[in-house]
XYZ file of C-alpha atoms in Angstrom:
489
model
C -4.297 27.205 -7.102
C -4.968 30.972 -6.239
C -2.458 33.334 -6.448
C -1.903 34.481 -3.255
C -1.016 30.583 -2.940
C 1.246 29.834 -5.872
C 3.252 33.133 -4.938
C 3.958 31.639 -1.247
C 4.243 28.060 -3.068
C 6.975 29.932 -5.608
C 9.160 31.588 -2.709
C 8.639 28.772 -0.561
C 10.212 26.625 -3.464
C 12.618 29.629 -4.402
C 13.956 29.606 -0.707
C 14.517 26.260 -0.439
C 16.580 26.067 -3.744
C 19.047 28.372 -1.950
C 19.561 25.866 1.046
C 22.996 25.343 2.251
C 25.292 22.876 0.532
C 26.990 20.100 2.390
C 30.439 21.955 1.500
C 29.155 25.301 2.858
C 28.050 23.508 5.948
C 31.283 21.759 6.509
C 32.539 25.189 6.895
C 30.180 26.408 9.992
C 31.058 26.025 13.700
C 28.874 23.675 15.944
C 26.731 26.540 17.372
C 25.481 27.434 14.477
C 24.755 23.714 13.042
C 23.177 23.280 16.032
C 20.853 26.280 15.408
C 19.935 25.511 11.780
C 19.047 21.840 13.187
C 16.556 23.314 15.580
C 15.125 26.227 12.904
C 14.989 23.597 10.105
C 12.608 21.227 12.657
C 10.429 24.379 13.908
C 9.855 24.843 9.718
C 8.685 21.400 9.828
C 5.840 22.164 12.294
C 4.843 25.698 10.338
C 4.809 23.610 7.375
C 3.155 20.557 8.430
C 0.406 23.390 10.006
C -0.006 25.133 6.592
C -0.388 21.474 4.874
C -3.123 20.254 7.351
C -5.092 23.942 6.577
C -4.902 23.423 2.710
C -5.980 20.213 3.162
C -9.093 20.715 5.070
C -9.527 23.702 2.920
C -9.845 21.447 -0.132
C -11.919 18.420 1.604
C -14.824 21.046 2.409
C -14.441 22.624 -0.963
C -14.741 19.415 -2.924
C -17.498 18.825 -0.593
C -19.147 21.309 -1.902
C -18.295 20.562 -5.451
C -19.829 16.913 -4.862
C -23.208 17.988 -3.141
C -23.469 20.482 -6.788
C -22.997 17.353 -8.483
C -26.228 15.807 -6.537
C -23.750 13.052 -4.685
C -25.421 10.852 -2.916
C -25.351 11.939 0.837
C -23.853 8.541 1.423
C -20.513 8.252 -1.125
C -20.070 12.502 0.117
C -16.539 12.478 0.307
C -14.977 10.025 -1.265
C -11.883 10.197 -3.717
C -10.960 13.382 -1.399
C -8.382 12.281 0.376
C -7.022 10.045 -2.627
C -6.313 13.535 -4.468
C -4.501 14.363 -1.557
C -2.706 11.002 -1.688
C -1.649 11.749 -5.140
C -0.458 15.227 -4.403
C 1.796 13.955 -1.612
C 2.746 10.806 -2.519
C 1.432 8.521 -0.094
C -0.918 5.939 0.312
C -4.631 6.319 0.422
C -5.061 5.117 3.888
C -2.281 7.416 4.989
C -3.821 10.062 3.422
C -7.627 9.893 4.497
C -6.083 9.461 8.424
C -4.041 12.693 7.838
C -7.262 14.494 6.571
C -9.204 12.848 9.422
C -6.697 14.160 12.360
C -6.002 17.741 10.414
C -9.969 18.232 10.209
C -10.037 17.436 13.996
C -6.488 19.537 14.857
C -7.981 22.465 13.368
C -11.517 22.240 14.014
C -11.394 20.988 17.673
C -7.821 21.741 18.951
C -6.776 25.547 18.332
C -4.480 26.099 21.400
C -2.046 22.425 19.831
C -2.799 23.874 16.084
C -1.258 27.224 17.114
C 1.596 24.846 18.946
C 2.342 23.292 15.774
C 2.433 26.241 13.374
C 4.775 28.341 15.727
C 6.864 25.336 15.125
C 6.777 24.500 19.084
C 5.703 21.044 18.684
C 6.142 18.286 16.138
C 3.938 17.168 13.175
C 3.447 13.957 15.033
C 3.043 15.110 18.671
C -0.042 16.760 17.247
C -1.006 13.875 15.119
C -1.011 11.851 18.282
C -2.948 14.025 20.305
C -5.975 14.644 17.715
C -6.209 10.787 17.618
C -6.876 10.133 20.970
C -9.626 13.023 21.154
C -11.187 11.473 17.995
C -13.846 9.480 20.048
C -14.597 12.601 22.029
C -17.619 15.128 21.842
C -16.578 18.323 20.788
C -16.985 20.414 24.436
C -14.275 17.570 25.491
C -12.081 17.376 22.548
C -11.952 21.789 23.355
C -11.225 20.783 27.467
C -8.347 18.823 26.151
C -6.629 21.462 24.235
C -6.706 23.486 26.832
C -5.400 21.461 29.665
C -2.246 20.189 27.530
C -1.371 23.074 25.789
C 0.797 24.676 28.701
C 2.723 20.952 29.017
C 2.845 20.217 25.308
C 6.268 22.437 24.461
C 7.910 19.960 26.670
C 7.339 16.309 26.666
C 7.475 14.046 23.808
C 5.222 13.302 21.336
C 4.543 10.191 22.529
C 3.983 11.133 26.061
C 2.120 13.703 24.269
C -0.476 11.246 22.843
C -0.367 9.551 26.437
C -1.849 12.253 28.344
C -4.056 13.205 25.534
C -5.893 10.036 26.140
C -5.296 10.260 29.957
C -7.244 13.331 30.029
C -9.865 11.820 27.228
C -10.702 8.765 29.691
C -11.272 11.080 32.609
C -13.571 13.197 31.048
C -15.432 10.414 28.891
C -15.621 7.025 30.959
C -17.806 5.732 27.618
C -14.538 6.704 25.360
C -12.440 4.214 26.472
C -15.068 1.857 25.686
C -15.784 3.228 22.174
C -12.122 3.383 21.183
C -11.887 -0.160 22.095
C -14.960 -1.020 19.963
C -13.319 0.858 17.203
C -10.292 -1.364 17.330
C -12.383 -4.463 17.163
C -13.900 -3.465 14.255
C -10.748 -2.365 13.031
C -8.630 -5.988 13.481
C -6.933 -7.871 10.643
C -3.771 -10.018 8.620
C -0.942 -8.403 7.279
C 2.201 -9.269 5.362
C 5.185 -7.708 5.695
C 8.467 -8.600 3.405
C 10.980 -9.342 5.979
C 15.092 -10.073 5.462
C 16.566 -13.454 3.849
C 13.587 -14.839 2.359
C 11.181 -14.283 4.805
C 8.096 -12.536 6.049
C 6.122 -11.154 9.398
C 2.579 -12.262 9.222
C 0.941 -10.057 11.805
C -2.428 -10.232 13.141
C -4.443 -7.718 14.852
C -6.908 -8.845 17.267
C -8.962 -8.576 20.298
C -6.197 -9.353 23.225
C -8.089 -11.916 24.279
C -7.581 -13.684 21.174
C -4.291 -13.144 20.906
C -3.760 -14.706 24.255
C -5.846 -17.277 23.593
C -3.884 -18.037 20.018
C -0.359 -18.072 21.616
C -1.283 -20.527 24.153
C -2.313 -23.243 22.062
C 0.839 -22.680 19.626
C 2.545 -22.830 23.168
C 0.984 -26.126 24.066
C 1.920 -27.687 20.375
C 5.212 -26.831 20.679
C 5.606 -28.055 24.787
C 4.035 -31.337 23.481
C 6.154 -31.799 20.585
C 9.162 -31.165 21.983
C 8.413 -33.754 25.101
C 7.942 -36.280 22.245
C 11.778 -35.835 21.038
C 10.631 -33.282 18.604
C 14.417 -31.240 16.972
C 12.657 -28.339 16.279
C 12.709 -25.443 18.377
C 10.083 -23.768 20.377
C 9.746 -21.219 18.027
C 9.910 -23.058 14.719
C 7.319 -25.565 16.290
C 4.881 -22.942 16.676
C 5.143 -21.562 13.525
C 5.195 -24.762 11.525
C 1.891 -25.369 13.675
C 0.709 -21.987 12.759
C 0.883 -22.218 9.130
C -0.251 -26.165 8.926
C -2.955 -25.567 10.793
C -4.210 -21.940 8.459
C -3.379 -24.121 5.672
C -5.028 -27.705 6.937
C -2.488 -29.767 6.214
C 0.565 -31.786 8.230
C 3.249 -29.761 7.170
C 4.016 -26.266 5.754
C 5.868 -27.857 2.551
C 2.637 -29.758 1.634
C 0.976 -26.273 0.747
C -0.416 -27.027 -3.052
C -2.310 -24.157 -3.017
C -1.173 -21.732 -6.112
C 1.257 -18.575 -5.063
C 2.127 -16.215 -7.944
C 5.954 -16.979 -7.957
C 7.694 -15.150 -10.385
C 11.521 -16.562 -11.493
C 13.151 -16.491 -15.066
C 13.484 -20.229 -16.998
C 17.142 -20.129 -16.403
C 16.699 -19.814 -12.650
C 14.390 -22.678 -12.477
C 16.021 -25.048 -14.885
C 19.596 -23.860 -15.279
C 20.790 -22.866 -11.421
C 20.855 -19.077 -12.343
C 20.639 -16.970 -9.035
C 18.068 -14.253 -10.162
C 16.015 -12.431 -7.586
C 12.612 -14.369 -8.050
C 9.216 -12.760 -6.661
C 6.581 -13.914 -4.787
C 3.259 -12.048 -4.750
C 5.651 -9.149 -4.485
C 7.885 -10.441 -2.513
C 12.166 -10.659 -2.990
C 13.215 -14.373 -2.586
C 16.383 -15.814 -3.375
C 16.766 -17.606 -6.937
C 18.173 -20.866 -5.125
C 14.878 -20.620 -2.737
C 12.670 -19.741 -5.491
C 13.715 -22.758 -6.976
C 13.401 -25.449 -4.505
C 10.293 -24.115 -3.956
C 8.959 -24.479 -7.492
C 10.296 -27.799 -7.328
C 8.928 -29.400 -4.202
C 11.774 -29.375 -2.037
C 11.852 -28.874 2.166
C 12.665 -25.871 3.081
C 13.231 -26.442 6.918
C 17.071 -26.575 7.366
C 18.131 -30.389 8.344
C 18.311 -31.109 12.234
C 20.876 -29.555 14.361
C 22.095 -33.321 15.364
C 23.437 -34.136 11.865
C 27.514 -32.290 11.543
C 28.281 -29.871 9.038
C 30.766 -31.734 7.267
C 28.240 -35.120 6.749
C 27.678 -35.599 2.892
C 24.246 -33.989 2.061
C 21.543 -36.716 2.154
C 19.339 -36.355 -1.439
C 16.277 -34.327 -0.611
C 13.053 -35.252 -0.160
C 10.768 -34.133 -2.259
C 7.031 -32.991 -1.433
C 3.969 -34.687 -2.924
C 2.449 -31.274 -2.915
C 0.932 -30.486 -6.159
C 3.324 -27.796 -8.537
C 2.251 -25.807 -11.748
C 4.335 -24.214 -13.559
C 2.703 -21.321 -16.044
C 4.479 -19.640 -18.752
C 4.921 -15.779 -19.314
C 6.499 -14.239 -21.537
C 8.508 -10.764 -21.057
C 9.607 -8.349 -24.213
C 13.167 -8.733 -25.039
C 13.949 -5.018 -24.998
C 12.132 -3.214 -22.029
C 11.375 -6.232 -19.930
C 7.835 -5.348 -19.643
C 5.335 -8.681 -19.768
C 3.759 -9.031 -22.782
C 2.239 -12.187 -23.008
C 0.567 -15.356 -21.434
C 0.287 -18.977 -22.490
C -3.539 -19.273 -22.467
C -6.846 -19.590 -24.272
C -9.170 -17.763 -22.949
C -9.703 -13.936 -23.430
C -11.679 -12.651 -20.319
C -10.858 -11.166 -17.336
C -10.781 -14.809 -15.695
C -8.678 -17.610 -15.797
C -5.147 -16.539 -17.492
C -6.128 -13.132 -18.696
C -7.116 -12.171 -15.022
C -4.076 -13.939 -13.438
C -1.382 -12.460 -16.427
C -3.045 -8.838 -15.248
C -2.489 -9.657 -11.684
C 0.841 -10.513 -12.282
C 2.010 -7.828 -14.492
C 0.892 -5.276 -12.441
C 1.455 -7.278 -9.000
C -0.013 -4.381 -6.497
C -2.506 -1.519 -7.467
C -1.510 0.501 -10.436
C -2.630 4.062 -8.813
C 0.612 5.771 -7.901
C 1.602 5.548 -4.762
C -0.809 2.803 -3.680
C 1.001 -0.400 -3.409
C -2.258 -2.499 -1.828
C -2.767 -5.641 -3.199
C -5.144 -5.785 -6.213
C -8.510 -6.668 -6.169
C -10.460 -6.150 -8.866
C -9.050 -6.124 -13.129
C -10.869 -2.890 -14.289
C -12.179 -2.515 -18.081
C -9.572 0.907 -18.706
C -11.954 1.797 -21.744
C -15.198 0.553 -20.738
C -16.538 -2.632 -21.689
C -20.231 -1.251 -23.127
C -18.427 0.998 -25.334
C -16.488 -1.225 -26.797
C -13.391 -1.328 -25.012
C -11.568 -5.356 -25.255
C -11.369 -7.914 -22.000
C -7.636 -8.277 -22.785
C -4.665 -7.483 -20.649
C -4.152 -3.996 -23.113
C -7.331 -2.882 -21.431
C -7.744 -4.512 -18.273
C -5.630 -2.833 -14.883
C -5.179 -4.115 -11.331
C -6.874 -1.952 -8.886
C -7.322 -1.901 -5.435
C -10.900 -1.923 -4.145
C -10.536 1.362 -2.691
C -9.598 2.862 -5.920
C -12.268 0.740 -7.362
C -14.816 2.844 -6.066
C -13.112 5.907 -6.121
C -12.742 5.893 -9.876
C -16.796 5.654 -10.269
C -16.970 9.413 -8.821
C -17.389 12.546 -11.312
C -14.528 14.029 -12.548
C -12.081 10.741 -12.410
C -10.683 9.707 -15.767
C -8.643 6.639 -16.194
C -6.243 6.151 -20.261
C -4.103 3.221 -20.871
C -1.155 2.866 -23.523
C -0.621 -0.889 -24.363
C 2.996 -1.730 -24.114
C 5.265 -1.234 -26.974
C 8.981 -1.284 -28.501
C 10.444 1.844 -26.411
C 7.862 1.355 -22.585
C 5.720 -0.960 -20.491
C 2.171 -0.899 -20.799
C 1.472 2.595 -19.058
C -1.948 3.893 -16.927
C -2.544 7.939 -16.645
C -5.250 9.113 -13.945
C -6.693 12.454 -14.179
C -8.276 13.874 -10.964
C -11.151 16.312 -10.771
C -8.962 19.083 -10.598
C -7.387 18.120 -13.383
C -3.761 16.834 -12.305
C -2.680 13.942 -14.388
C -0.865 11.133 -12.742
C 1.004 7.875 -14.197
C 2.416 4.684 -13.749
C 4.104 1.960 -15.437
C 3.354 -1.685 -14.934
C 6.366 -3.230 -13.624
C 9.335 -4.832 -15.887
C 9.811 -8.255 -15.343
C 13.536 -8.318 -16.052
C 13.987 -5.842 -13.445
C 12.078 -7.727 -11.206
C 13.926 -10.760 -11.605
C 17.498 -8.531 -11.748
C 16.153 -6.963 -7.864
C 15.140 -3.582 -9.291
C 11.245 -2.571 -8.353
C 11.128 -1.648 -12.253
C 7.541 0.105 -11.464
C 7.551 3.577 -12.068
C 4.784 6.789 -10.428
C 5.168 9.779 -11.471
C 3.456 13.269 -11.830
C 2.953 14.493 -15.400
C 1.391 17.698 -14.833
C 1.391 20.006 -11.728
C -1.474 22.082 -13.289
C -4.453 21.435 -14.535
C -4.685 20.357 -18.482
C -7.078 18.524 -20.738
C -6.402 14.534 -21.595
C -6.171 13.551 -25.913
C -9.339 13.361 -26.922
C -8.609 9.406 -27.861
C -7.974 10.311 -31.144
C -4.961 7.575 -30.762
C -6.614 3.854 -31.441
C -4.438 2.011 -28.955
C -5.040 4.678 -26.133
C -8.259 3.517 -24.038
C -9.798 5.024 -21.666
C -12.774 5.211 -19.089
C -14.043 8.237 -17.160
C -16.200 6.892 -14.268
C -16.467 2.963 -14.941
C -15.375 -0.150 -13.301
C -15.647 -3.850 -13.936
C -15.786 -6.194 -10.642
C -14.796 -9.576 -12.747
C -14.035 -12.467 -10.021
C -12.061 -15.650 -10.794
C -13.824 -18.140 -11.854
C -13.211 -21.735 -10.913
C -10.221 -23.498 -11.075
C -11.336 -25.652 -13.532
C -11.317 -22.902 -16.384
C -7.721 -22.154 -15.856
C -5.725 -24.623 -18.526
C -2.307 -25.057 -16.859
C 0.801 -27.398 -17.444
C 1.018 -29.549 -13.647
C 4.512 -30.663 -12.758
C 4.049 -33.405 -9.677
């Protein structure tokens, strides 16, 4: 950092350090409350303006920096906006859209950039405005700025975005179009932890499917219940939904495997332990009827609450149960019950399991690939020491100059621990999750930031540190056959 910029960064930081306390608050009249609420939200907008400049200040730098390094025209750019992710904390997706809309705020929008940094309107107002000019040509995305910026001060930032892409459609019949094509390209399935057990599968999709979806889970559910069916509407049509994804009769006959984490005592002994599943909180007593093949559709709404339980029925659905073993003092999973040593079969699904969602900080998408940590053709070991969960984004990203990955294998006093340096030189880290705090409903994962400044990583000097500057493995399970397991059912 410059030092015109670490002097504003210092009295930025120095200013806020002397920010009213709650007590000295408590103390002011209304009025004045009332004007630190609105002064605090206009320093949001300055802010969020001198954030988007840095940021597309460093994406054409490092631009730069890649086309000295003789990048390849094509992979220009990436690992840009995951530097950016680190620095603030977010996702990578989060942060290459930010970098996207602050290129096209500043670039393409001056009048709503000059909005935003007298703090006039809102960080998102002008988030929502530069992405409904995204599809535009640049004489249009300029005709837009200038025929909102007079009405911006004073609608919302939704209605904002509305008339951003009121005004886009008028000038650009063809953008309309292209934004829809964009979407299409853009559908998917999500997951989404919800309350009590359960979760919100969500798809994304062309509105004709959707419509076209909903109606048959419509017609199984009018059909079902015309044949005396107890369920409800609703729980027909998801019960169809998830029989029909999984081809089978009925949700509890699923035998595919699900990574379902719960301690022995849970399973065996009726302890009430959080249990996880594929990252998931579920309730021990769930957790456990799961493992064990019972229903878990409540009974029907015609038997009374008082009737003696009838003995449940278990499902023929296939069950394995896999053992794991966690350290006794940290927590942190140490070990799995299998023969083979690759990044396949138990290795590969002990990996995927300690680390449960990509180990960059921050991430939190699901895992894709094992990575060799020290690379393989060097030397370094297919064992879980060496191997890390990584998205497929970060997969990629981690093959670009200037990225350096080092592992620490778990031991007495911490989990097993992964430390990214980025091109610049920042060094990130995170710990693989602890079991026991898992299973006790703590996250137990831990991201943090081990040097704001630039510095040099060990020279591996330390035999159980491993590391890899560019490389990554792409190891894929291999069948089900090669995974020894003890089957319960």
């Amino acid at each position: 950092m410059s030092a015109s910029a670490l002097d504003w960064a210092g009295q930025l930081s120095r200013l806020l350090d002397r920010a009213p306390s709650a007590e000295a608050l408590a103390a002011q009249d209304d009025a004045a409350l009332i004007d630190l609420i609105a002064a605090t939200e206009r320093a949001k907008g300055r802010l969020a303006a001198a954030q988007a400049r840095a940021e597309a200040a460093f994406w054409d730098s490092q631009i730069r920096e890649q086309q000295r390094q003789g990048t390849p025209r094509g992979l220009l750019g990436r690992g840009i906006a995951d530097q950016v992710a680190l620095a603030r904390r977010i996702t990578p997706k989060q942060a290459s859209d930010e970098v996207a809309l602050h290129r096209v705020l500043l670039g393409s929008l001056p009048r709503t950039s000059e909005l935003l940094e007298a703090g006039e309107i809102s960080e998102y107002a002008a988030r929502r405005i530069a992405e409904n000019v995204l599809v535009l040509e640049e004489e249009d995305r300029t005709r837009v700025d200038v025929d909102l910026a007079d009405q911006l001060p004073s609608v919302t930032a939704r209605r904002a975005g509305d008339l951003a892409r009121a005004r886009a459609q008028a000038l650009d019949a063809d953008a309309a179009v292209r934004r829809h094509q964009r979407a299409v390209a853009d559908r998917r399935v999500s997951l989404q932890p919800a309350v009590d057990g359960m979760s919100i599968l969500r798809a994304t999709l062309p509105v004709k499917d959707g419509v076209a979806v909903l109606k048959v889970l419509t017609e199984a559910a009018r059909s079902a219940k015309a044949a005396g069916d107890p369920r409800t509407k609703g729980q027909i049509m998801v019960d169809t939904l998830t029989a029909s994804a999984c081809g089978l009769e009925s949700p509890d006959d699923i035998p595919v495997e699900i990574q379902l984490l719960m301690t022995d005592m849970t399973l065996l002994a009726d302890e009430e332990s959080t249990a996880w599943i594929d990252g998931h909180p579920l309730p021990g007593r769930v957790a456990r009827d799961l493992a064990l093949g019972v229903p878990t559709l409540p009974p029907p709404a015609h038997v009374a609450a008082d009737a003696p339980a009838p003995p449940p029925e278990i499902s023929s659905a296939a069950r394995w149960i896999r053992r794991l073993y966690a350290d006794a003092k940290i927590g942190d999973l140490t070990e799995v019950d299998g023969r083979r040593r690759l990044f396949r079969g138990q290795v590969r699904r002990f990996i995927l399991l300690r680390d449960q969602r990509c180990r960059t900080p921050w991430c939190d998408a699901p895992i894709h690939d094992i990575d060799h940590a020290h690379r393989f053709a060097d030397g370094g070991s297919t064992d879980a020491d060496n191997g890390i969960g990584h998205c497929q984004r970060f997969n990629l990203v981690k093959e670009m100059p200037g990225w350096e990955s080092t592992v620490d294998p778990a031991s007495d006093d911490r989990p097993h621990r992964l430390t990214i340096r980025t091109p610049t030189g920042h060094i990130y880290q995170s710990t693989s999750p602890l079991l026991r705090r898992l299973l006790d409903g703590e996250d137990g994962a831990r991201a943090e930031i081990l040097s704001d400044e630039p510095v040099d990583l060990d020279d591996g000097s330390d035999p159980d540190r491993r590391s890899s500057p560019t490389t990554a493995d792409d190891d894929r399970p291999s069948d089900p056959e090669d995974l020894p397991e003890a089957r319960t059912g």
